[in-house]
Short mmCIF file of C-alpha atoms and ligand atoms in Angstrom, two decimals:
data_model
loop_
_atom_site.label_atom_id
_atom_site.label_comp_id
_atom_site.label_asym_id
_atom_site.label_seq_id
_atom_site.Cartn_x
_atom_site.Cartn_y
_atom_site.Cartn_z
CA UNK A 166 90.25 44.61 75.35
CA UNK A 167 93.31 46.23 76.73
CA UNK A 168 96.72 44.65 76.96
CA UNK A 169 99.55 44.78 79.41
CA UNK A 170 103.12 43.54 79.51
CA UNK A 171 104.25 40.55 81.72
CA UNK A 172 106.88 42.92 83.07
CA UNK A 173 104.73 45.97 83.67
CA UNK A 174 101.04 45.47 84.25
CA UNK A 175 100.24 49.12 84.96
CA UNK A 176 100.69 50.53 81.43
CA UNK A 177 98.07 49.52 78.83
CA UNK A 178 98.33 48.95 75.03
CA UNK A 179 95.80 48.53 72.32
CA UNK A 180 95.63 45.53 70.00
CA UNK A 181 97.25 47.57 67.27
CA UNK A 182 100.27 48.25 69.40
CA UNK A 183 100.48 44.65 70.47
CA UNK A 184 100.19 43.35 66.84
CA UNK A 185 102.76 45.75 65.30
CA UNK A 186 105.31 45.77 68.06
CA UNK A 187 105.28 42.04 68.97
CA UNK A 188 107.44 42.50 71.96
CA UNK A 189 106.57 44.99 74.78
CA UNK A 190 109.01 47.97 75.07
CA UNK A 191 110.10 46.70 78.45
CA UNK A 192 111.17 43.34 76.90
CA UNK A 193 108.12 41.53 78.37
CA UNK A 194 105.31 39.80 76.44
CA UNK A 195 101.91 41.25 75.88
CA UNK A 196 98.93 39.66 77.51
CA UNK A 197 95.16 40.77 77.89
CA UNK A 198 94.58 42.85 81.08
CA UNK A 199 91.49 40.67 81.61
CA UNK A 200 89.74 37.98 79.73
CA UNK A 201 85.98 37.53 79.23
CA UNK A 202 84.95 33.97 79.76
CA UNK A 203 82.87 32.30 77.16
CA UNK A 204 79.77 30.98 78.89
CA UNK A 205 78.45 27.38 78.45
CA UNK A 206 75.48 28.72 76.52
CA UNK A 207 77.63 30.73 74.19
CA UNK A 208 79.89 27.67 73.80
CA UNK A 209 76.92 25.64 72.71
CA UNK A 210 75.95 28.35 70.19
CA UNK A 211 79.42 27.93 68.58
CA UNK A 212 79.12 24.28 67.97
CA UNK A 213 77.83 24.17 64.42
CA UNK A 214 79.65 27.05 63.13
CA UNK A 215 82.03 26.78 60.14
CA UNK A 216 85.70 27.27 61.02
CA UNK A 217 85.66 30.73 59.54
CA UNK A 218 82.52 31.82 61.57
CA UNK A 219 84.02 30.33 64.68
CA UNK A 220 87.29 32.16 64.18
CA UNK A 221 85.38 35.47 63.77
CA UNK A 222 83.47 34.87 67.08
CA UNK A 223 86.65 33.99 68.95
CA UNK A 224 89.07 36.55 67.54
CA UNK A 225 86.97 39.58 67.31
CA UNK A 226 86.78 40.29 71.15
CA UNK A 227 90.50 40.45 71.14
CA UNK A 228 91.05 42.98 68.41
CA UNK A 229 88.27 45.35 69.28
CA UNK A 230 88.61 48.57 67.16
CA UNK A 231 91.53 47.31 64.93
CA UNK A 232 88.90 46.68 62.43
CA UNK A 233 85.16 46.05 62.21
CA UNK A 234 83.69 42.65 62.64
CA UNK A 235 82.64 42.48 58.97
CA UNK A 236 86.04 43.48 57.90
CA UNK A 237 87.48 40.71 60.09
CA UNK A 238 85.07 38.34 58.60
CA UNK A 239 86.16 39.22 55.06
CA UNK A 240 89.84 38.87 55.98
CA UNK A 241 89.33 35.42 57.68
CA UNK A 242 87.40 34.19 54.59
CA UNK A 243 90.19 35.44 52.21
CA UNK A 244 93.03 34.08 54.55
CA UNK A 245 91.47 30.66 54.65
CA UNK A 246 90.47 30.36 51.01
CA UNK A 247 94.00 29.16 50.27
CA UNK A 248 93.60 26.09 52.37
CA UNK A 249 92.84 22.60 51.01
CA UNK A 250 90.02 22.02 53.37
CA UNK A 251 86.81 24.10 53.46
CA UNK A 252 87.08 24.02 57.26
CA UNK A 253 90.75 24.62 57.31
CA UNK A 254 91.60 21.79 59.71
CA UNK A 255 90.60 18.14 59.71
CA UNK A 256 89.88 15.68 62.66
CA UNK A 257 90.48 12.00 61.86
CA UNK A 258 88.40 10.61 64.73
CA UNK A 259 90.72 7.80 65.82
CA UNK A 260 91.04 6.27 62.42
CA UNK A 261 94.52 4.95 63.05
CA UNK A 262 96.42 2.20 64.84
CA UNK A 263 96.78 4.13 68.08
CA UNK A 264 93.01 4.95 68.18
CA UNK A 265 93.79 8.48 69.01
CA UNK A 266 91.99 11.55 67.60
CA UNK A 267 94.34 13.45 65.33
CA UNK A 268 93.63 17.02 64.52
CA UNK A 269 95.36 17.83 61.17
CA UNK A 270 96.51 21.43 61.05
CA UNK A 271 98.67 21.20 57.92
CA UNK A 272 96.33 21.83 55.03
CA UNK A 273 97.66 25.36 54.35
CA UNK A 274 99.92 26.47 51.56
CA UNK A 275 103.21 25.59 53.39
CA UNK A 276 102.08 22.35 54.95
CA UNK A 277 102.51 23.25 58.59
CA UNK A 278 100.18 24.59 61.27
CA UNK A 279 102.00 27.87 61.16
CA UNK A 280 99.90 28.84 58.09
CA UNK A 281 96.68 29.07 60.15
CA UNK A 282 97.85 32.10 62.06
CA UNK A 283 100.24 33.49 59.45
CA UNK A 284 97.86 33.79 56.53
CA UNK A 285 95.61 35.93 58.82
CA UNK A 286 98.58 38.06 60.00
CA UNK A 287 99.71 38.82 56.42
CA UNK A 288 96.27 40.12 55.62
CA UNK A 289 96.17 42.05 58.96
CA UNK A 290 99.41 43.86 57.94
CA UNK A 291 98.08 44.65 54.53
CA UNK A 292 94.90 46.13 55.89
CA UNK A 293 96.67 48.15 58.55
CA UNK A 294 99.48 49.51 56.38
CA UNK A 295 97.04 50.59 53.67
CA UNK A 296 94.95 52.50 56.23
CA UNK A 297 98.00 54.09 57.86
CA UNK A 298 99.96 54.53 54.59
CA UNK A 299 103.13 53.08 56.21
CA UNK A 300 105.93 50.69 55.26
CA UNK A 301 107.37 48.04 57.55
CA UNK A 302 110.19 45.43 57.47
CA UNK A 303 109.39 42.16 59.09
CA UNK A 304 112.37 40.24 60.64
CA UNK A 305 111.74 36.64 61.74
CA UNK A 306 113.74 33.74 63.03
CA UNK A 307 112.60 30.30 61.92
CA UNK A 308 113.25 26.73 63.11
CA UNK A 309 111.91 25.77 59.69
CA UNK A 310 108.08 26.31 59.40
CA UNK A 311 107.36 29.82 60.60
CA UNK A 312 109.52 31.34 57.93
CA UNK A 313 107.82 29.50 55.14
CA UNK A 314 104.40 30.38 56.47
CA UNK A 315 105.33 34.04 56.95
CA UNK A 316 106.88 34.36 53.51
CA UNK A 317 103.84 32.80 51.90
CA UNK A 318 101.51 35.32 53.60
CA UNK A 319 103.73 38.35 52.89
CA UNK A 320 105.31 37.74 49.56
CA UNK A 321 104.24 40.30 46.86
CA UNK A 322 102.28 42.41 49.31
CA UNK A 323 102.82 46.15 49.10
CA UNK A 324 104.73 48.28 51.77
CA UNK A 325 106.35 45.20 53.38
CA UNK A 326 109.63 43.43 53.20
CA UNK A 327 110.42 40.18 54.93
CA UNK A 328 113.76 38.99 56.11
CA UNK A 329 113.89 35.36 57.39
CA UNK A 330 116.83 33.95 59.44
CA UNK A 331 117.08 30.14 59.49
CA UNK A 332 119.87 27.98 60.98
CA UNK A 333 122.19 26.92 58.17
CA UNK A 334 121.84 23.15 57.36
CA UNK A 335 119.67 22.63 60.42
CA UNK A 336 116.30 22.47 58.76
CA UNK A 337 114.93 19.96 56.30
CA UNK A 338 115.61 20.54 52.72
CA UNK A 339 111.95 20.70 51.78
CA UNK A 340 111.49 23.30 54.55
CA UNK A 341 114.34 25.35 53.07
CA UNK A 342 113.31 25.01 49.48
CA UNK A 343 109.77 26.24 50.18
CA UNK A 344 111.31 29.41 51.56
CA UNK A 345 114.19 29.94 49.22
CA UNK A 346 112.49 29.42 45.93
CA UNK A 347 110.25 32.34 46.44
CA UNK A 348 110.63 34.82 43.56
CA UNK A 349 109.01 38.00 44.91
CA UNK A 350 111.42 40.83 45.45
CA UNK A 351 110.22 41.63 48.94
CA UNK A 352 111.44 38.34 50.36
CA UNK A 353 115.11 37.87 51.77
CA UNK A 354 116.39 34.54 53.09
CA UNK A 355 119.44 34.42 55.33
CA UNK A 356 121.08 31.21 56.55
CA UNK A 357 122.87 31.80 59.87
CA UNK A 358 125.83 29.64 60.80
CA UNK A 359 124.34 28.65 64.13
CA UNK A 360 121.21 27.13 65.59
CA UNK A 361 117.68 28.29 65.97
CA UNK A 362 118.31 29.96 69.36
CA UNK A 363 121.16 31.99 67.69
CA UNK A 364 118.66 33.20 64.99
CA UNK A 365 116.11 34.06 67.62
CA UNK A 366 118.72 35.97 69.62
CA UNK A 367 119.80 38.03 66.59
CA UNK A 368 116.17 39.07 65.98
CA UNK A 369 115.68 39.88 69.71
CA UNK A 370 118.82 41.99 69.68
CA UNK A 371 117.69 43.94 66.61
CA UNK A 372 114.32 44.56 68.27
CA UNK A 373 115.93 45.84 71.46
CA UNK A 374 118.17 48.14 69.50
CA UNK A 375 115.71 50.98 69.39
CA UNK A 376 117.68 53.12 66.96
CA UNK A 377 117.85 50.32 64.52
CA UNK A 378 114.37 48.89 64.90
CA UNK A 379 112.81 52.35 64.72
CA UNK A 380 114.89 53.39 61.69
CA UNK A 381 113.67 50.52 59.58
CA UNK A 382 110.13 50.33 61.11
CA UNK A 383 110.81 46.76 62.26
CA UNK A 384 107.97 44.40 62.96
CA UNK A 385 107.91 40.76 64.01
CA UNK A 386 105.86 37.67 63.44
CA UNK A 387 107.58 35.30 65.79
CA UNK A 388 105.58 32.94 67.95
CA UNK A 389 105.29 35.50 70.72
CA UNK A 390 103.07 37.75 68.55
CA UNK A 391 99.70 37.82 70.19
CA UNK A 392 97.75 37.67 66.90
CA UNK A 393 99.29 34.27 66.29
CA UNK A 394 98.29 32.96 69.63
CA UNK A 395 94.60 34.02 69.20
CA UNK A 396 94.38 32.59 65.66
CA UNK A 397 95.69 29.27 67.04
CA UNK A 398 93.20 29.25 69.91
CA UNK A 399 90.39 28.70 67.33
CA UNK A 400 91.38 25.18 66.38
CA UNK A 401 91.18 23.99 70.00
CA UNK A 402 87.53 24.94 70.03
CA UNK A 403 86.88 23.47 66.61
CA UNK A 404 88.70 20.20 67.40
CA UNK A 405 86.64 19.89 70.59
CA UNK A 406 83.39 20.23 68.73
CA UNK A 407 84.47 17.74 65.96
CA UNK A 408 85.63 14.89 68.25
CA UNK A 409 83.09 12.12 68.12
CA UNK A 410 84.37 10.63 71.24
CA UNK A 411 83.78 13.83 73.23
CA UNK A 412 80.52 14.52 71.49
CA UNK A 413 78.42 12.21 73.57
CA UNK A 414 79.58 14.04 76.68
CA UNK A 415 80.02 17.44 75.16
CA UNK A 416 80.04 20.21 77.78
CA UNK A 417 80.23 17.59 80.65
CA UNK A 418 83.56 15.96 80.17
CA UNK A 419 86.59 17.95 79.22
CA UNK A 420 89.26 16.79 76.69
CA UNK A 421 92.98 16.60 76.73
CA UNK A 422 95.22 17.91 73.98
CA UNK A 423 98.67 16.70 73.14
CA UNK A 424 100.89 19.43 71.55
CA UNK A 425 104.21 18.92 69.80
CA UNK A 426 106.09 21.88 71.44
CA UNK A 427 109.00 24.08 70.80
CA UNK A 428 108.54 27.73 71.57
CA UNK A 429 105.35 27.08 73.60
CA UNK A 430 103.21 29.23 71.35
CA UNK A 431 100.79 26.56 70.23
CA UNK A 432 100.62 25.14 73.85
CA UNK A 433 99.98 28.63 75.23
CA UNK A 434 97.09 29.03 72.72
CA UNK A 435 95.52 25.94 74.07
CA UNK A 436 95.96 27.26 77.61
CA UNK A 437 94.35 30.41 76.57
CA UNK A 438 91.36 28.39 75.18
CA UNK A 439 91.07 26.75 78.57
CA UNK A 440 91.19 30.08 80.30
CA UNK A 441 88.44 31.35 78.05
CA UNK A 442 86.21 28.45 79.14
CA UNK A 443 86.77 25.56 76.71
CA UNK A 444 86.52 22.41 78.76
CA UNK A 445 90.20 21.19 78.65
CA UNK A 446 91.43 18.80 81.22
CA UNK A 447 95.25 18.60 80.53
CA UNK A 448 97.54 20.01 77.84
CA UNK A 449 100.20 17.53 77.24
CA UNK A 450 103.46 19.21 76.34
CA UNK A 451 105.33 16.89 73.95
CA UNK A 452 109.04 17.53 73.31
CA UNK A 453 111.87 15.86 71.47
CA UNK A 454 115.35 15.49 72.97
CA UNK A 455 115.27 19.30 73.55
CA UNK A 456 113.26 18.71 76.65
CA UNK A 457 113.64 21.89 78.71
CA UNK A 458 109.84 22.28 78.99
CA UNK A 459 109.44 18.56 80.03
CA UNK A 460 112.07 19.06 82.72
CA UNK A 461 110.37 22.25 83.87
CA UNK A 462 106.89 20.87 84.05
CA UNK A 463 107.88 17.42 85.53
CA UNK A 464 110.31 18.64 88.20
CA UNK A 465 110.81 22.32 88.02
CA UNK A 466 114.15 22.37 86.13
CA UNK A 467 113.80 25.10 83.61
CA UNK A 468 117.53 25.12 82.55
CA UNK A 469 118.86 25.91 79.17
CA UNK A 470 120.99 23.07 77.64
CA UNK A 471 122.72 22.83 74.34
CA UNK A 472 120.48 22.26 71.38
CA UNK A 473 120.25 18.75 69.91
CA UNK A 474 119.62 18.36 66.26
CA UNK A 475 116.71 15.91 65.66
CA UNK A 476 114.36 14.69 62.87
CA UNK A 477 111.83 17.11 64.24
CA UNK A 478 113.86 20.40 63.59
CA UNK A 479 110.88 22.70 64.32
CA UNK A 480 111.12 21.70 67.91
CA UNK A 481 114.85 21.92 68.18
CA UNK A 482 114.63 24.95 70.62
CA UNK A 483 115.92 25.49 74.05
CA UNK A 484 114.61 28.87 74.88
CA UNK A 485 110.80 28.66 74.75
CA UNK A 486 109.93 32.38 74.33
CA UNK A 487 106.22 32.05 75.19
CA UNK A 488 106.92 30.40 78.45
CA UNK A 489 107.23 33.86 80.04
CA UNK A 490 103.42 34.20 79.83
CA UNK A 491 103.09 31.09 82.02
CA UNK A 492 105.72 32.25 84.42
CA UNK A 493 103.64 35.43 84.89
CA UNK A 494 100.61 33.41 85.85
CA UNK A 495 102.21 30.95 88.24
CA UNK A 496 103.94 33.94 89.90
CA UNK A 497 100.40 35.23 90.91
CA UNK A 498 100.26 37.73 88.03
CA UNK A 499 103.07 39.73 89.38
CA UNK A 500 105.03 41.78 86.96
CA UNK A 501 107.89 42.30 89.44
CA UNK A 502 108.32 38.65 90.19
CA UNK A 503 108.25 37.85 86.43
CA UNK A 504 110.88 40.44 85.76
CA UNK A 505 113.03 38.91 88.55
CA UNK A 506 112.73 35.38 87.14
CA UNK A 507 113.38 36.58 83.60
CA UNK A 508 116.51 38.42 84.66
CA UNK A 509 117.67 35.35 86.54
CA UNK A 510 117.21 33.18 83.46
CA UNK A 511 119.07 35.64 81.41
CA UNK A 512 121.97 35.78 83.84
CA UNK A 513 122.21 32.12 84.82
CA UNK A 514 120.37 30.22 82.17
CA UNK A 515 118.16 28.63 84.68
CA UNK A 516 115.00 28.96 86.86
CA UNK A 517 114.37 26.44 89.57
CA UNK A 518 110.61 26.49 89.79
CA UNK A 519 109.38 26.26 93.45
CA UNK A 520 107.27 23.27 94.38
CA UNK A 521 104.03 25.23 94.85
CA UNK A 522 104.38 26.78 91.45
CA UNK A 523 105.04 23.48 89.80
CA UNK A 524 101.80 22.23 91.30
CA UNK A 525 100.07 25.18 89.63
CA UNK A 526 101.52 24.26 86.31
CA UNK A 527 100.52 20.63 86.73
CA UNK A 528 96.79 21.70 87.23
CA UNK A 529 96.84 22.51 83.48
CA UNK A 530 99.78 20.72 81.95
CA UNK A 531 101.57 17.32 81.78
CA UNK A 532 104.59 16.62 79.75
CA UNK A 533 106.69 13.89 78.11
CA UNK A 534 109.80 13.82 75.99
CA UNK A 535 110.53 11.37 73.18
CA UNK A 536 114.02 10.48 71.93
CA UNK A 537 114.60 9.70 68.26
CA UNK A 538 114.12 5.93 68.63
CA UNK A 539 110.82 6.33 70.43
CA UNK A 540 109.59 8.71 67.78
CA UNK A 541 110.52 6.38 65.03
CA UNK A 542 108.63 3.56 66.73
CA UNK A 543 105.53 5.62 66.66
CA UNK A 544 105.92 6.47 63.04
CA UNK A 545 106.51 2.79 62.15
CA UNK A 546 103.57 1.57 64.25
CA UNK A 547 101.21 3.87 62.54
CA UNK A 548 102.56 3.21 59.02
CA UNK A 549 102.41 -0.60 59.30
CA UNK A 550 99.04 -1.00 60.80
CA UNK A 551 97.34 -4.19 59.48
CA UNK A 552 94.63 -4.10 56.92
CA UNK A 553 96.27 -1.48 54.86
CA UNK A 554 95.04 1.27 57.07
CA UNK A 555 98.50 2.57 57.86
CA UNK A 556 98.90 6.26 58.06
CA UNK A 557 102.07 8.32 57.82
CA UNK A 558 102.64 11.16 60.22
CA UNK A 559 105.49 13.61 60.37
CA UNK A 560 108.11 13.35 63.21
CA UNK A 561 106.59 16.29 65.08
CA UNK A 562 103.14 14.78 65.10
CA UNK A 563 104.69 11.40 66.03
CA UNK A 564 106.09 13.05 69.20
CA UNK A 565 102.67 14.36 70.20
CA UNK A 566 101.13 10.92 69.84
CA UNK A 567 103.98 9.15 71.68
CA UNK A 568 103.71 11.67 74.55
CA UNK A 569 100.06 10.66 75.04
CA UNK A 570 101.06 6.97 75.43
CA UNK A 571 103.80 7.96 77.89
CA UNK A 572 101.69 10.29 80.01
CA UNK A 573 98.91 7.71 80.15
CA UNK A 574 101.16 4.94 81.36
CA UNK A 575 103.02 7.34 83.86
CA UNK A 576 99.68 8.70 85.30
CA UNK A 577 97.60 5.48 85.62
CA UNK A 578 95.64 6.77 88.53
CA UNK A 579 95.25 10.34 87.23
CA UNK A 580 92.05 11.56 85.61
CA UNK A 581 93.98 12.25 82.36
CA UNK A 582 93.05 8.65 81.56
CA UNK A 583 89.34 9.28 81.97
CA UNK A 584 89.00 11.78 79.15
CA UNK A 585 89.49 11.74 75.38
CA UNK A 586 92.68 13.16 74.10
CA UNK A 587 93.06 15.07 70.78
CA UNK A 588 96.54 15.05 69.37
CA UNK A 589 97.70 17.97 67.12
CA UNK A 590 99.27 17.05 63.78
CA UNK A 591 101.44 20.04 63.19
CA UNK A 592 103.06 19.29 59.80
CA UNK A 593 102.53 17.27 56.63
CA UNK A 594 104.96 14.29 56.42
CA UNK A 595 106.13 15.27 52.92
CA UNK A 596 107.97 18.22 54.54
CA UNK A 597 110.37 15.77 56.24
CA UNK A 598 111.68 13.31 53.62
CA UNK A 599 114.70 12.62 55.83
CA UNK A 600 112.44 10.80 58.23
CA UNK A 601 110.44 9.05 55.75
CA UNK A 602 112.88 6.28 55.22
CA UNK A 603 111.70 4.79 58.59
CA UNK A 604 108.11 4.38 57.50
CA UNK A 605 106.42 1.87 55.28
CA UNK A 606 104.58 3.29 52.24
CA UNK A 607 105.11 6.35 50.21
CA UNK A 608 104.25 9.87 51.06
CA UNK A 609 102.72 11.66 48.19
CA UNK A 610 104.27 15.12 47.76
CA UNK A 611 101.42 17.58 47.41
CA UNK A 612 101.18 18.84 43.84
CA UNK A 613 100.89 22.46 44.96
CA UNK A 614 104.46 22.31 46.05
CA UNK A 615 106.11 20.12 43.46
CA UNK A 616 107.68 23.14 41.78
CA UNK A 617 109.77 24.06 44.84
CA UNK A 618 111.82 20.87 44.34
CA UNK A 619 112.95 21.94 40.91
CA UNK A 620 113.39 25.65 41.23
CA UNK A 621 116.54 27.74 41.71
CA UNK A 622 117.16 28.61 45.45
CA UNK A 623 118.10 32.07 46.59
CA UNK A 624 119.60 32.69 50.02
CA UNK A 625 122.64 34.21 51.70
CA UNK A 626 124.77 32.30 54.13
CA UNK A 627 126.04 34.58 56.94
CA UNK A 628 127.99 34.46 60.21
CA UNK A 629 126.13 34.75 63.53
CA UNK A 630 127.13 38.37 63.69
CA UNK A 631 124.63 41.10 64.47
CA UNK A 632 126.49 43.83 62.54
CA UNK A 633 126.80 41.91 59.40
CA UNK A 634 123.11 41.06 59.42
CA UNK A 635 122.06 44.62 60.17
CA UNK A 636 124.16 46.01 57.40
CA UNK A 637 122.72 43.55 54.97
CA UNK A 638 119.22 44.56 55.95
CA UNK A 639 120.00 48.23 55.63
CA UNK A 640 121.42 47.78 52.29
CA UNK A 641 118.41 45.85 51.03
CA UNK A 642 115.60 48.12 52.18
C1 PLP B 863 106.57 25.41 65.04
C2 PLP B 863 106.33 23.84 65.17
C3 PLP B 863 106.12 23.23 66.34
C4 PLP B 863 106.27 23.92 67.71
O1 PLP B 863 105.28 24.87 67.91
P1 PLP B 863 105.54 25.99 69.06
O2 PLP B 863 104.34 27.00 68.94
O3 PLP B 863 106.78 26.66 68.74
O4 PLP B 863 105.55 25.27 70.36
C5 PLP B 863 105.70 21.87 66.34
N1 PLP B 863 105.65 21.23 65.06
C6 PLP B 863 105.87 21.93 63.92
C7 PLP B 863 105.71 21.14 62.71
C8 PLP B 863 106.16 23.21 63.87
O5 PLP B 863 106.39 23.84 62.75
#
């Protein structure tokens, strides 16, 4: 498979380029030049595979000669051996007060779905750097969960340092402690006086400063990294096969997915699964008060507002980096048009999506936004279900569930109602103790992470100033 950039579709790249660079040299995002569709027969043959074997089948065509299929298989097995579930994820099959299928993606080492891609990526780096005898410095911005997952997958590995920028006092305390209690010497935590978009902008500026990024051999694991997208595609397939309510009509009826969304990485992975041939009807984009994607999808207003701080901090994002990949598709796969739109967004902070292009988006996506009160209502309803069957979900997951209810009531006549919907549970509730006072019952804190609550934290608080951050990084490497 060859890759191109959304801003220049003539020049091609290998998976290795795409993986190590993250962002294309022209500032665009990497996408495959063409996709091989998975046939219905092949899909059927995937049905009874373990998660790991399914991952191998889905990921291998994307990475071609980066490694052999048996090496990939080994790496997948090793990556997912640190999860609490043999099959990595868990589908609850409507066992809750809302009677919605919930696909739990948080059984990895840092309790959020980010682990699923990140564990694999850490091992991809290790494999590649050893082969090439190279050293890299990974710099990543986090809204709370990416940083922890990246640190866990990279800590203690040879030939790599990792620098994580998080917005100071704007992530949950548990999220912060999981990152900052790491003892390994190749991990550096920086708290930026600003919001997540500021952190993301700092990382983007360091990447585009070629002198700096080349001099430190900089690499990125942010949600635009293509390896993350393909790793996340796997659980859409797995969830589809596991849903009992789809099973009767497997391969006939499609399913919907609801996705708590920030940077549009997870949602894009679902869209990719659909493009590859998984029978998906609609992808429901669920946002909190930071609703730029809901405004874009429902009426074409992609306009950057100020960031609101919410109880679902991992979605407190205005600039959804992966959206450029969708912009490319709705602009008829034109690199020139995409470049124009992206320049316009950079200059004016907005993109008014034309009607015909909104229609294209709506073929695949619906959206809803939940405010804090609506989110809490969902958490309360689930936790207080009669008969002692209450379950506790985290605020991000609650937003995904609430979005389904909104979309269904707002689209009564649409076919979204005809099909089963699977809601992604993106984090373990124990990660968000600030939100747990609204629910009934106790959330057990997973034993594997009890230690982080007691240990000493180690991080630097810094101004939102690119030169200060660069100097710090240069001193540490
Ligand atoms: C990162 C994250 C999201 C948003 O995912 P994107 O890929 O950025 O859209 C949602 N929920 C949780 C818990 C997260 O950590």
